[in-house]
mmCIF file of C-alpha atoms in Angstrom:
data_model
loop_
_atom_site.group_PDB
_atom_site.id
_atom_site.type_symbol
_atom_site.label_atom_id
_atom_site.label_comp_id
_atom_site.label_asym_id
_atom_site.label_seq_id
_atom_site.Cartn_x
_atom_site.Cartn_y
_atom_site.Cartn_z
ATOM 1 C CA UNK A 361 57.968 154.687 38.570
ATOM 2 C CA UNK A 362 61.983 155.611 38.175
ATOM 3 C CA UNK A 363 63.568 155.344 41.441
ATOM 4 C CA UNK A 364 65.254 158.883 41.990
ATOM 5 C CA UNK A 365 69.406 158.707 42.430
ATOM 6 C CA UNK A 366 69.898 160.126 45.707
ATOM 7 C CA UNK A 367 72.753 162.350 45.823
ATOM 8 C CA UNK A 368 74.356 163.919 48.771
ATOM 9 C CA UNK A 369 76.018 167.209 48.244
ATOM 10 C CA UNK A 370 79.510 167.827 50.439
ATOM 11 C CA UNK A 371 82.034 169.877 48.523
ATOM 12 C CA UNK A 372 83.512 172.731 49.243
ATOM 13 C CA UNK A 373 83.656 175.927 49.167
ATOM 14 C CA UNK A 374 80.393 176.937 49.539
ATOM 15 C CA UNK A 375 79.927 178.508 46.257
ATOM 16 C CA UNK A 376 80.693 175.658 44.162
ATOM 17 C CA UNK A 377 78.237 173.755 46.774
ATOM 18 C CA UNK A 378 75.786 175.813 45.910
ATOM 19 C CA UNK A 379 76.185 175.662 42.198
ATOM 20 C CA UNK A 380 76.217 172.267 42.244
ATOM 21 C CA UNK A 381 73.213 172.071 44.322
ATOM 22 C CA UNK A 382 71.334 174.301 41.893
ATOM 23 C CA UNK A 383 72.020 172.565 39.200
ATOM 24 C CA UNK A 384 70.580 169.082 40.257
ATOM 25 C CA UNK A 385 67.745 170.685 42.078
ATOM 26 C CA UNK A 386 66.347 171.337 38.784
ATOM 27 C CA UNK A 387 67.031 167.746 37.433
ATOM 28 C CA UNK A 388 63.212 166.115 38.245
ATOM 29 C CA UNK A 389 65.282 162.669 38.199
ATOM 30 C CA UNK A 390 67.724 163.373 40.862
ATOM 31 C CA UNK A 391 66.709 164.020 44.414
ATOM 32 C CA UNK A 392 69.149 165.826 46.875
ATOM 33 C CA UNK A 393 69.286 164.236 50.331
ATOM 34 C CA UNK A 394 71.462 166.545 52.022
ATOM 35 C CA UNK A 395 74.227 169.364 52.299
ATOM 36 C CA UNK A 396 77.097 168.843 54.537
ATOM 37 C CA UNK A 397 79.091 171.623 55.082
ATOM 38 C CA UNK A 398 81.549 170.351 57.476
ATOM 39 C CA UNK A 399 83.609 167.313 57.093
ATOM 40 C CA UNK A 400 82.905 165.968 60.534
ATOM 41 C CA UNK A 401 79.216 165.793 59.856
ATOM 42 C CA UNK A 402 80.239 163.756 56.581
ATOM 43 C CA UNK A 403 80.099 160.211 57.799
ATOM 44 C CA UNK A 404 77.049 160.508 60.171
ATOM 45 C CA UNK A 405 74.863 161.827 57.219
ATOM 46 C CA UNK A 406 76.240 159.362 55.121
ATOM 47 C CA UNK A 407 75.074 156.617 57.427
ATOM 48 C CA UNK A 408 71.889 158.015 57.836
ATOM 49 C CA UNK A 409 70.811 158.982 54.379
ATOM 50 C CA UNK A 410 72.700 156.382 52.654
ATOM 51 C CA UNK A 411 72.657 158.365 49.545
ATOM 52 C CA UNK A 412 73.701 156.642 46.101
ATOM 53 C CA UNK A 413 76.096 159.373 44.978
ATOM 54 C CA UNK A 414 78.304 161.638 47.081
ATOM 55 C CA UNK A 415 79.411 164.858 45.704
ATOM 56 C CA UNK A 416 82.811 165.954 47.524
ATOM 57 C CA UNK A 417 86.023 168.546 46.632
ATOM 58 C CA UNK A 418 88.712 167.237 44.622
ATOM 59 C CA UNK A 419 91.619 169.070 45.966
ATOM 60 C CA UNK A 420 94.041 167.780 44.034
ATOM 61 C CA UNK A 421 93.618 166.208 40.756
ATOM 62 C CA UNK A 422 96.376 163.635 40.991
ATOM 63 C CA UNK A 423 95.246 162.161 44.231
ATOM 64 C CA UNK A 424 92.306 160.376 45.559
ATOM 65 C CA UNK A 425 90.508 162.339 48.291
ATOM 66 C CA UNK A 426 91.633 160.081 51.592
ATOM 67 C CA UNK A 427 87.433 160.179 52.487
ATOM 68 C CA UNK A 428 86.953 158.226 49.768
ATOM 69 C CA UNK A 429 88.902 155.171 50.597
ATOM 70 C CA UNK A 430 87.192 155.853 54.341
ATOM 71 C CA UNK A 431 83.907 155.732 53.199
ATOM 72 C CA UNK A 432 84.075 153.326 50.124
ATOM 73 C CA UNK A 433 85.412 150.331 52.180
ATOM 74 C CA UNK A 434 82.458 151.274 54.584
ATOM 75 C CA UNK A 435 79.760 151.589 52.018
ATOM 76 C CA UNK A 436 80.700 150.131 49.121
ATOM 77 C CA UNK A 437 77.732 150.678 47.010
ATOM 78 C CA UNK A 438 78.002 154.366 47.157
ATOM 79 C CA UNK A 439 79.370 156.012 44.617
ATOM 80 C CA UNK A 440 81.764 159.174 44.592
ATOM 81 C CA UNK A 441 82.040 162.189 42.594
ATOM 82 C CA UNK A 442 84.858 164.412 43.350
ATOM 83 C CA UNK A 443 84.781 167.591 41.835
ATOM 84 C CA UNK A 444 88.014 170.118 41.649
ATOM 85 C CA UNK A 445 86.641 173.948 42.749
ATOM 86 C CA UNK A 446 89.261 175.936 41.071
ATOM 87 C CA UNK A 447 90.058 173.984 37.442
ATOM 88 C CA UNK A 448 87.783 171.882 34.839
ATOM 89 C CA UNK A 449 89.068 168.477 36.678
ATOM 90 C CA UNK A 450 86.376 166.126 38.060
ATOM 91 C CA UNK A 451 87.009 162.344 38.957
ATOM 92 C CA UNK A 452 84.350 159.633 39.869
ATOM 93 C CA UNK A 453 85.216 156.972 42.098
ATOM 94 C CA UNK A 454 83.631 153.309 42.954
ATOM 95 C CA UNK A 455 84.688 150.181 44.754
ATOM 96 C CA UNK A 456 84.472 146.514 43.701
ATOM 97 C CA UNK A 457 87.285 144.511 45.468
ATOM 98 C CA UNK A 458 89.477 147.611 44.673
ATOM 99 C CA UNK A 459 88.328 151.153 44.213
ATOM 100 C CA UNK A 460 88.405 152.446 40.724
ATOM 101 C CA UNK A 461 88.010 155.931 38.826
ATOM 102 C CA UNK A 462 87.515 157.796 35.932
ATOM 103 C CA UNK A 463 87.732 161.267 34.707
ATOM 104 C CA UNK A 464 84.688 163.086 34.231
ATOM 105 C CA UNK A 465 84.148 166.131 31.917
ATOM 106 C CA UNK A 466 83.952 169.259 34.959
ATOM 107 C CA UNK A 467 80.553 170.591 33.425
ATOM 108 C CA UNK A 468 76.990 170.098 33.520
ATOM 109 C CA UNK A 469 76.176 167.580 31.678
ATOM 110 C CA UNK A 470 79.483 165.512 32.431
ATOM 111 C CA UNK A 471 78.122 165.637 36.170
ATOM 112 C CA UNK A 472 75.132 164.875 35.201
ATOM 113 C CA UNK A 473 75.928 161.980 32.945
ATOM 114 C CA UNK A 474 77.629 160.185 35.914
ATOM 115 C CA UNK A 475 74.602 160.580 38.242
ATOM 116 C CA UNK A 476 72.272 159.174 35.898
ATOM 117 C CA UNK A 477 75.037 157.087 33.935
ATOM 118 C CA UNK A 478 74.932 153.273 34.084
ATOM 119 C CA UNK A 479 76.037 153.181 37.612
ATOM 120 C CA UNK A 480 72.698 152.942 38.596
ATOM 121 C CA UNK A 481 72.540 149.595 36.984
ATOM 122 C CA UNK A 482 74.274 146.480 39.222
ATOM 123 C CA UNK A 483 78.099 146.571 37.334
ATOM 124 C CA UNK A 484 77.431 149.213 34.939
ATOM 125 C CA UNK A 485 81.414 150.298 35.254
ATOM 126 C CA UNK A 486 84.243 148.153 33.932
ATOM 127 C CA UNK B 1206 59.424 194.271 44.009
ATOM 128 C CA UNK B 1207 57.685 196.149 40.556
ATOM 129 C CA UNK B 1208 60.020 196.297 37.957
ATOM 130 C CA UNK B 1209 59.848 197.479 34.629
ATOM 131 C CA UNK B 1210 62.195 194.443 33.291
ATOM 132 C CA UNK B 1211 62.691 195.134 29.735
ATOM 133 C CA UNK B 1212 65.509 197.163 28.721
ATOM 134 C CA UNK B 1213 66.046 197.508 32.453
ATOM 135 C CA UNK B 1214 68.128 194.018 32.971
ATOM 136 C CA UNK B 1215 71.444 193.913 34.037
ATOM 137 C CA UNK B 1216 73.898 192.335 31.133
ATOM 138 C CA UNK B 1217 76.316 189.935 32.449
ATOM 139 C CA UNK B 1218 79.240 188.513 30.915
ATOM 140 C CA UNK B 1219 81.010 185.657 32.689
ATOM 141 C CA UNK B 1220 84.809 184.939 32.618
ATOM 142 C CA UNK B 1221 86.088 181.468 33.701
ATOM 143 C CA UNK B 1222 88.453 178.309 33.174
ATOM 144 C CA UNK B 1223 85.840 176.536 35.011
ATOM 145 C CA UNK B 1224 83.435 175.230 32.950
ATOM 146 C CA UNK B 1225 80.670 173.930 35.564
ATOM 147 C CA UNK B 1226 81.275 177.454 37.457
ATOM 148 C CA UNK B 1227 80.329 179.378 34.130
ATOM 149 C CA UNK B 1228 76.907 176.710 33.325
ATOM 150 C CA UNK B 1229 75.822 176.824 37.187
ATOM 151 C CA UNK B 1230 75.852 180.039 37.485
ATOM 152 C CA UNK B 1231 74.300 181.204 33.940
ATOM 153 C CA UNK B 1232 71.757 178.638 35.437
ATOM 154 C CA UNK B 1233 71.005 180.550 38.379
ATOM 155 C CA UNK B 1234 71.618 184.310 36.911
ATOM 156 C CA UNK B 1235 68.716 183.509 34.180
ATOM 157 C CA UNK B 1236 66.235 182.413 36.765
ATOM 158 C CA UNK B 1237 66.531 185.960 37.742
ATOM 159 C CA UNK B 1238 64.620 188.019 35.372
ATOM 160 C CA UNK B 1239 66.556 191.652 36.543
ATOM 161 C CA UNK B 1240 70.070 189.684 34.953
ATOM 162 C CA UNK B 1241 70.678 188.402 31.695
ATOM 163 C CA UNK B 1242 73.506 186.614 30.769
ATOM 164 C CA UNK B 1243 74.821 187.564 27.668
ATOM 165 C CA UNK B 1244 77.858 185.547 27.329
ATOM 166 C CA UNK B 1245 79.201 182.527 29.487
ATOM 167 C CA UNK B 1246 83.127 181.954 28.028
ATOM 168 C CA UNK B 1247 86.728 180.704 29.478
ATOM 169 C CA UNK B 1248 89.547 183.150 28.172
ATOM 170 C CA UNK B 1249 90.606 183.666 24.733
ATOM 171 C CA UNK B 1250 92.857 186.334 22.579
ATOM 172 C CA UNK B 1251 89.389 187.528 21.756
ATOM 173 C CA UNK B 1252 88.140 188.057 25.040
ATOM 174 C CA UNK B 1253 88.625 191.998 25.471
ATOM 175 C CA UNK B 1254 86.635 192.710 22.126
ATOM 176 C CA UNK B 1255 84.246 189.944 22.967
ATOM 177 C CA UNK B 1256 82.858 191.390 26.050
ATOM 178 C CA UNK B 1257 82.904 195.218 24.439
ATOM 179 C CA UNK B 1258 81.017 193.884 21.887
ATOM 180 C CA UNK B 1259 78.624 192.256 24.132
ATOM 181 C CA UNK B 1260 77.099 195.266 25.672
ATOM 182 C CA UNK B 1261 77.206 193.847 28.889
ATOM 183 C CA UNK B 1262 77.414 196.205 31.985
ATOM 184 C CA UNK B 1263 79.175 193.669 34.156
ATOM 185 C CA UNK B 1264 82.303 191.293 33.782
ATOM 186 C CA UNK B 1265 82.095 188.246 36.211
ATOM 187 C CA UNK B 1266 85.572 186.796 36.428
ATOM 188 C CA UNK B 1267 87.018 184.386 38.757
ATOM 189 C CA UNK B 1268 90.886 183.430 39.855
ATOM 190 C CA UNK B 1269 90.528 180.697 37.278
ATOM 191 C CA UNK B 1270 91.245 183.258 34.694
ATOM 192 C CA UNK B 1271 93.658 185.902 36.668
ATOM 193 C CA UNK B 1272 96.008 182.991 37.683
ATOM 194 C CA UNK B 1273 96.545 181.655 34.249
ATOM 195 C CA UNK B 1274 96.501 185.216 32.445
ATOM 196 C CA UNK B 1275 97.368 188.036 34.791
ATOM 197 C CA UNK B 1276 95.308 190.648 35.903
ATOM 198 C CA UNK B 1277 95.713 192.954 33.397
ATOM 199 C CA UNK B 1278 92.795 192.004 31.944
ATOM 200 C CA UNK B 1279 90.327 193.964 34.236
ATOM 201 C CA UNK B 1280 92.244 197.294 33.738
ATOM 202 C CA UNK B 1281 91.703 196.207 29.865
ATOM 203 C CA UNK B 1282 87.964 195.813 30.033
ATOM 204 C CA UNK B 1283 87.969 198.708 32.469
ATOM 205 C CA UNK B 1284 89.625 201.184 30.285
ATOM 206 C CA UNK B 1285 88.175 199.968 27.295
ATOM 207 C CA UNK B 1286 84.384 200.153 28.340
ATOM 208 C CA UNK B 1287 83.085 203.782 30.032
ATOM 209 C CA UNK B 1288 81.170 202.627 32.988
ATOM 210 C CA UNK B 1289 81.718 198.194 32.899
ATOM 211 C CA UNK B 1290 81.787 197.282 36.409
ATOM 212 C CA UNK B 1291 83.857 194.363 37.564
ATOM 213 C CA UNK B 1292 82.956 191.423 39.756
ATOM 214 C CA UNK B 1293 85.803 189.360 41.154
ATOM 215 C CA UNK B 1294 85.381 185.565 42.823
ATOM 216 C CA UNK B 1295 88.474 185.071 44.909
ATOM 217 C CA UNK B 1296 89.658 181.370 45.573
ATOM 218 C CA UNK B 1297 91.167 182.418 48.774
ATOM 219 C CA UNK B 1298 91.167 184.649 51.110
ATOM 220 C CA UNK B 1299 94.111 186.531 49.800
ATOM 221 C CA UNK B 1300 94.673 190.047 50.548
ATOM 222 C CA UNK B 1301 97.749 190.106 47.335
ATOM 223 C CA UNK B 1302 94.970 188.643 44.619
ATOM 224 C CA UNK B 1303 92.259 191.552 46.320
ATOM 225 C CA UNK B 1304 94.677 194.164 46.204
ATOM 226 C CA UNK B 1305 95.961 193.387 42.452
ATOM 227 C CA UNK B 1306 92.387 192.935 41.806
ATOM 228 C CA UNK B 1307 90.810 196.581 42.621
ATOM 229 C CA UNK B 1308 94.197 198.088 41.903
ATOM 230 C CA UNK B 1309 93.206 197.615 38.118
ATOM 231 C CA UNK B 1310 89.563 198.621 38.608
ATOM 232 C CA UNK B 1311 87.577 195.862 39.820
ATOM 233 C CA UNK B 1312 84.658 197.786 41.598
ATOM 234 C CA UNK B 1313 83.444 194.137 43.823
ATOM 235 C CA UNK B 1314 85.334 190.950 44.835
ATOM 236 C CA UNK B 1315 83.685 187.791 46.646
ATOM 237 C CA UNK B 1316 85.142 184.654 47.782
ATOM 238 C CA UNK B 1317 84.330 181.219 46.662
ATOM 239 C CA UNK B 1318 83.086 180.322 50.180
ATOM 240 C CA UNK B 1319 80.148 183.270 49.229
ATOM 241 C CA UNK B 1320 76.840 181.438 48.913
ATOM 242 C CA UNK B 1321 75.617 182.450 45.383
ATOM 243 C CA UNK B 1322 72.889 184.752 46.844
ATOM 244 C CA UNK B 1323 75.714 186.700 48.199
ATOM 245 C CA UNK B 1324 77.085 186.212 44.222
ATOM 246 C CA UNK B 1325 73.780 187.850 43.139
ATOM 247 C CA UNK B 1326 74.373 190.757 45.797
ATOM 248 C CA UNK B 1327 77.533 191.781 44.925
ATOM 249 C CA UNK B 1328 76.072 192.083 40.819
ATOM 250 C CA UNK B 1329 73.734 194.170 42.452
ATOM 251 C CA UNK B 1330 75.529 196.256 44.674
ATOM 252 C CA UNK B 1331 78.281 197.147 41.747
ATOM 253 C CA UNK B 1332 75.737 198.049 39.567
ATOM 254 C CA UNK B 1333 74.523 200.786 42.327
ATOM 255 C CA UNK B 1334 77.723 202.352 41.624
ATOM 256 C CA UNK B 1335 78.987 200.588 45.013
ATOM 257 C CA UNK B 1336 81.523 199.049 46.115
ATOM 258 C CA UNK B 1337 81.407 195.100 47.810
ATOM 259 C CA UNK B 1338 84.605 192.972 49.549
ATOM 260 C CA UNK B 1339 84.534 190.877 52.417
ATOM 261 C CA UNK B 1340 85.232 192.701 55.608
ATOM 262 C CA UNK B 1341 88.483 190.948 56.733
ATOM 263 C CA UNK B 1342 89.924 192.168 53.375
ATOM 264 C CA UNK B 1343 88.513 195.124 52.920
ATOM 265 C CA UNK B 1344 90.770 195.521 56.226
ATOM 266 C CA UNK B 1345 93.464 194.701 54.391
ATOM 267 C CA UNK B 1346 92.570 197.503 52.264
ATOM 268 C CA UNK B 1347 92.176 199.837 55.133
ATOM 269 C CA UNK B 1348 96.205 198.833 56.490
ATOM 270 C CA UNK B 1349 97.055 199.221 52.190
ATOM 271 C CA UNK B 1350 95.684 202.629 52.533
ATOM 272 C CA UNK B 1351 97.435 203.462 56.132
ATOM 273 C CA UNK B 1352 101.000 202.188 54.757
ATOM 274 C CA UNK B 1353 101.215 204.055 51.878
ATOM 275 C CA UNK B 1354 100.133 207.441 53.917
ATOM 276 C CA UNK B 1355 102.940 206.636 56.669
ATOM 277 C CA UNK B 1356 105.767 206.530 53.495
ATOM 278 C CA UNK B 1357 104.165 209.053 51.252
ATOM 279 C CA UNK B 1358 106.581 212.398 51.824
ATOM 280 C CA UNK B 1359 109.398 210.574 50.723
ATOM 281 C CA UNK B 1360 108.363 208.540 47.748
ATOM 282 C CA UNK B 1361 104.959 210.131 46.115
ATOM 283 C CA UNK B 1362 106.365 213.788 46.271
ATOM 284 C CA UNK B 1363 109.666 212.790 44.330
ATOM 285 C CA UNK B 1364 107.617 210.592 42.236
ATOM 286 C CA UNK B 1365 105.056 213.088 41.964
ATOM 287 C CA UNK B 1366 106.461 216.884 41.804
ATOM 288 C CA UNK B 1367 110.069 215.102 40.904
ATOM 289 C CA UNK B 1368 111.443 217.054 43.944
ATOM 290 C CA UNK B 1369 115.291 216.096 44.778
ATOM 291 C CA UNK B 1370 115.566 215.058 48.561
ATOM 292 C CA UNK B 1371 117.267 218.532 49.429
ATOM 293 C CA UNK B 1372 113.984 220.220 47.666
ATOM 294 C CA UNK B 1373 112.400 218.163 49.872
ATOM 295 C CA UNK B 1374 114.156 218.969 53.250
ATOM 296 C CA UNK B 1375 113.057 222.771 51.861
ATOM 297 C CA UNK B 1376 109.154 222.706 51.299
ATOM 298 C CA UNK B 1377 108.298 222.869 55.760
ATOM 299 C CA UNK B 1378 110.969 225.575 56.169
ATOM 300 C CA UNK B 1379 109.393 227.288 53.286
ATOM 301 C CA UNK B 1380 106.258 226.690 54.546
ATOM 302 C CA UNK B 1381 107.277 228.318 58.039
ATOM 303 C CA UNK B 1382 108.069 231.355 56.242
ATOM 304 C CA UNK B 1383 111.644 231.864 56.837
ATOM 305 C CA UNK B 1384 113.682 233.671 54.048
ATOM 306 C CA UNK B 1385 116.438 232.011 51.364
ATOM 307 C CA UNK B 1386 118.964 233.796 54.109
ATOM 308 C CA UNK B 1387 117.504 232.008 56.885
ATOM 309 C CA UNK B 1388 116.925 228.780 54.785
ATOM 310 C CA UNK B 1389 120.543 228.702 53.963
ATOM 311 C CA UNK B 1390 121.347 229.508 57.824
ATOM 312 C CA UNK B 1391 119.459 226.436 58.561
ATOM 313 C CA UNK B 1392 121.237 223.967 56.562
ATOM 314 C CA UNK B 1393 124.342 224.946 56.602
ATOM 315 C CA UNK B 1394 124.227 226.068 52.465
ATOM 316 C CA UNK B 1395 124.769 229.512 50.489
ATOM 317 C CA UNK B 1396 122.083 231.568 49.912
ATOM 318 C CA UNK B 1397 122.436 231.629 46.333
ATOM 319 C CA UNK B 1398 122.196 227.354 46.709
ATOM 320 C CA UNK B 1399 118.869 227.929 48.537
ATOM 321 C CA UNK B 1400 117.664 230.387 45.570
ATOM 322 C CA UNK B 1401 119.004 228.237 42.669
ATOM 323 C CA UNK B 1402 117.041 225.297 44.818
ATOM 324 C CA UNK B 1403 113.719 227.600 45.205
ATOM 325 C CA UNK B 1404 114.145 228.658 41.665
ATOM 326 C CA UNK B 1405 114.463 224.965 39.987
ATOM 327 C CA UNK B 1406 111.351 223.678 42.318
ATOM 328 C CA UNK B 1407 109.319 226.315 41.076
ATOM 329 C CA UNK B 1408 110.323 225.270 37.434
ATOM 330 C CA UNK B 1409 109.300 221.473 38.340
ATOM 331 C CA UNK B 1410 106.002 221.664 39.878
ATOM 332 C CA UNK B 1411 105.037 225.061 37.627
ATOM 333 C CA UNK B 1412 104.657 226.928 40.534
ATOM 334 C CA UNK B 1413 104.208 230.876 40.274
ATOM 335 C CA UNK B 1414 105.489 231.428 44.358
ATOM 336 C CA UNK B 1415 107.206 229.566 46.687
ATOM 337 C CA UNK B 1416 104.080 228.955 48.484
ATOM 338 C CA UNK B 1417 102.308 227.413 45.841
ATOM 339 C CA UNK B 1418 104.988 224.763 46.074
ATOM 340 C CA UNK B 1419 104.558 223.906 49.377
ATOM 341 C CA UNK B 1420 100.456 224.223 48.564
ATOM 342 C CA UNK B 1421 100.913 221.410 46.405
ATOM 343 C CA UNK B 1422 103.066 219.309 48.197
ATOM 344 C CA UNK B 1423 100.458 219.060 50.756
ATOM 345 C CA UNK B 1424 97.715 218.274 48.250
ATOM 346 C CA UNK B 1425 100.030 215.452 46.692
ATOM 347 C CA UNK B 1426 100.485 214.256 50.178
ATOM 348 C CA UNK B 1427 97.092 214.231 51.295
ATOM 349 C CA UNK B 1428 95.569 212.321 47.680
ATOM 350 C CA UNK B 1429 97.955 209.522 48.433
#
């Protein structure tokens, strides 16, 4: 049996949450663990779910959300996704020794691709 | 809920730079048998003939659009197509982008901190020929509404009836009755000034008595 990729869902605004929530709720091979809505709930539910993806708002495109270097030092396995609300600009981060990123494609099946992309596999990303 | 769904759907055309915004919500608009989605599209040149063409009966747009290419757009589509309802998604909770946004004709506007069921409302309630904002700004609207009453005399009637300011200072005493003699008593003019005055206003507004001037100077001042 495929092990599910566990995502956790904590962008903002709401909306976009939503949207994105919708549109991996119908992916049978992706399993949402949670919804944070506030930021201070963010690291608790992280700890407890210990999801393989987190989903959070890329507020500006040029700079690396500041939870990310919080959270990838912490868990270093997890993987981030941050997603921009307002333009087509997504970026996916991930640590080894040194946190790196890429751009993603801000659609469907560029989200999607990175969920299921060859992350999953041990150092998939070069 | 019984619903005689064909030919009774709601057409939908969506509007937006953002390209996971336009697929998630087609995604959750089709699950929805009452909407159909007839067009999901960022902005083009074409955009204004697109959506007449499309037959849809509402325009989803979102800031993505209006901050790269105006707002000018929605009175477009508004003008263009008898009876296309607009739906606005705000970014922010800004009363300038709400107020720019239903000045041209958009008939709802939601914010991006909406859930999408409230999304999915708002379609809904425009299409009842209804209006939809979030209270804080429809507030906004409200004080909009209460400023331009307090500074209306001045600026609407000259705008309006293209009175002068000393046509102006005439239409209460008119309105009180008094003669051109005791007009011209009044403020300090001739009484031939006060007639050529009289006489000119009822030229501008096409008036057939002085009373019907000051008649519609009131109306003008009570329809903004």
């Amino acid at each position: 049996m495929i092990r599910h990729v566990r995502v956790l869902v904590a962008n903002r605004p709401r909306l976009i949450r939503e949207l994105i929530l919708a549109t991996i709720a119908d992916q049978p091979d992706i399993e949402v663990v949670g919804e944070v809505k506030n930021e201070a709930d963010l690291l608790p539910t992280v700890e407890e779910q210990r999801p393989d993806f987190l989903i959070v708002a890329l507020d500006s495109p040029e700079s690396r959300p500041p939870v990310c270097d919080i959270l990838l030092s912490k868990f270093p396995d997890m993987k981030i996704l941050a997603v921009a609300p307002e333009h087509n600009s997504s970026v996916f981060y991930w640590a080894s020794i040194d946190i790196h990123s890429f751009d993603v494609e801000a659609s469907e099946e560029g989200l999607l691709g990175v969920l299921r992309g060859p992350g999953r596999r041990a150092g998939g990303y070069q | 809920m019984e619903k005689d769904i064909v030919g009774s759907s709601i057409h939908i055309f969506l509007l937006s730079q953002n390209r996971l915004l336009l697929e998630a919500l087609t995604r959750i608009l089709r699950k929805r048998a009452e909407f159909e989605v007839v067009q999901a599209a960022p902005y083009s040149s074409e955009t204004l003939s697109i959506i007449a063409e499309s037959g849809c009966e509402v325009l989803l747009i979102d800031s993505s659009v209006t901050e790269l290419y105006g707002f000018q757009l929605i009175q477009d589509v508004v003008d263009a197509i008898p009876g296309l309802k607009v739906l606005m998604i705000g970014m922010d909770e800004d009363e300038t982008v709400f107020l720019r946004a239903i000045s041209c004709g958009a008939a709802g506007f939601v914010l991006k901190d909406a859930s999408a069921m409230d999304v999915v409302a708002a379609i809904r309630t425009i299409t009842r020929d209804e209006a939809i904002c979030p209270p804080r700004l429809c507030l906004s609207l409200f004080r909009y509404v209460a400023s331009t009453r307090t500074s209306l005399p001045n600026v609407r009637v000259k705008s309006q009836l293209g009175l002068t300011r000393r046509q102006q200072q005439l239409v209460p005493l008119i309105a009180q009755g008094l003669t051109n003699k005791e007009i011209a008593s009044q403020l300090n003019l001739s009484e031939q000034t006060v007639k050529n005055h009289v006489h000119r206003m009822l030229q501008k507004v096409g008036a057939d008595d002085r009373l019907s001037v000051v008649e519609m100077v009131k109306v003008n001042q009570i329809f903004l």
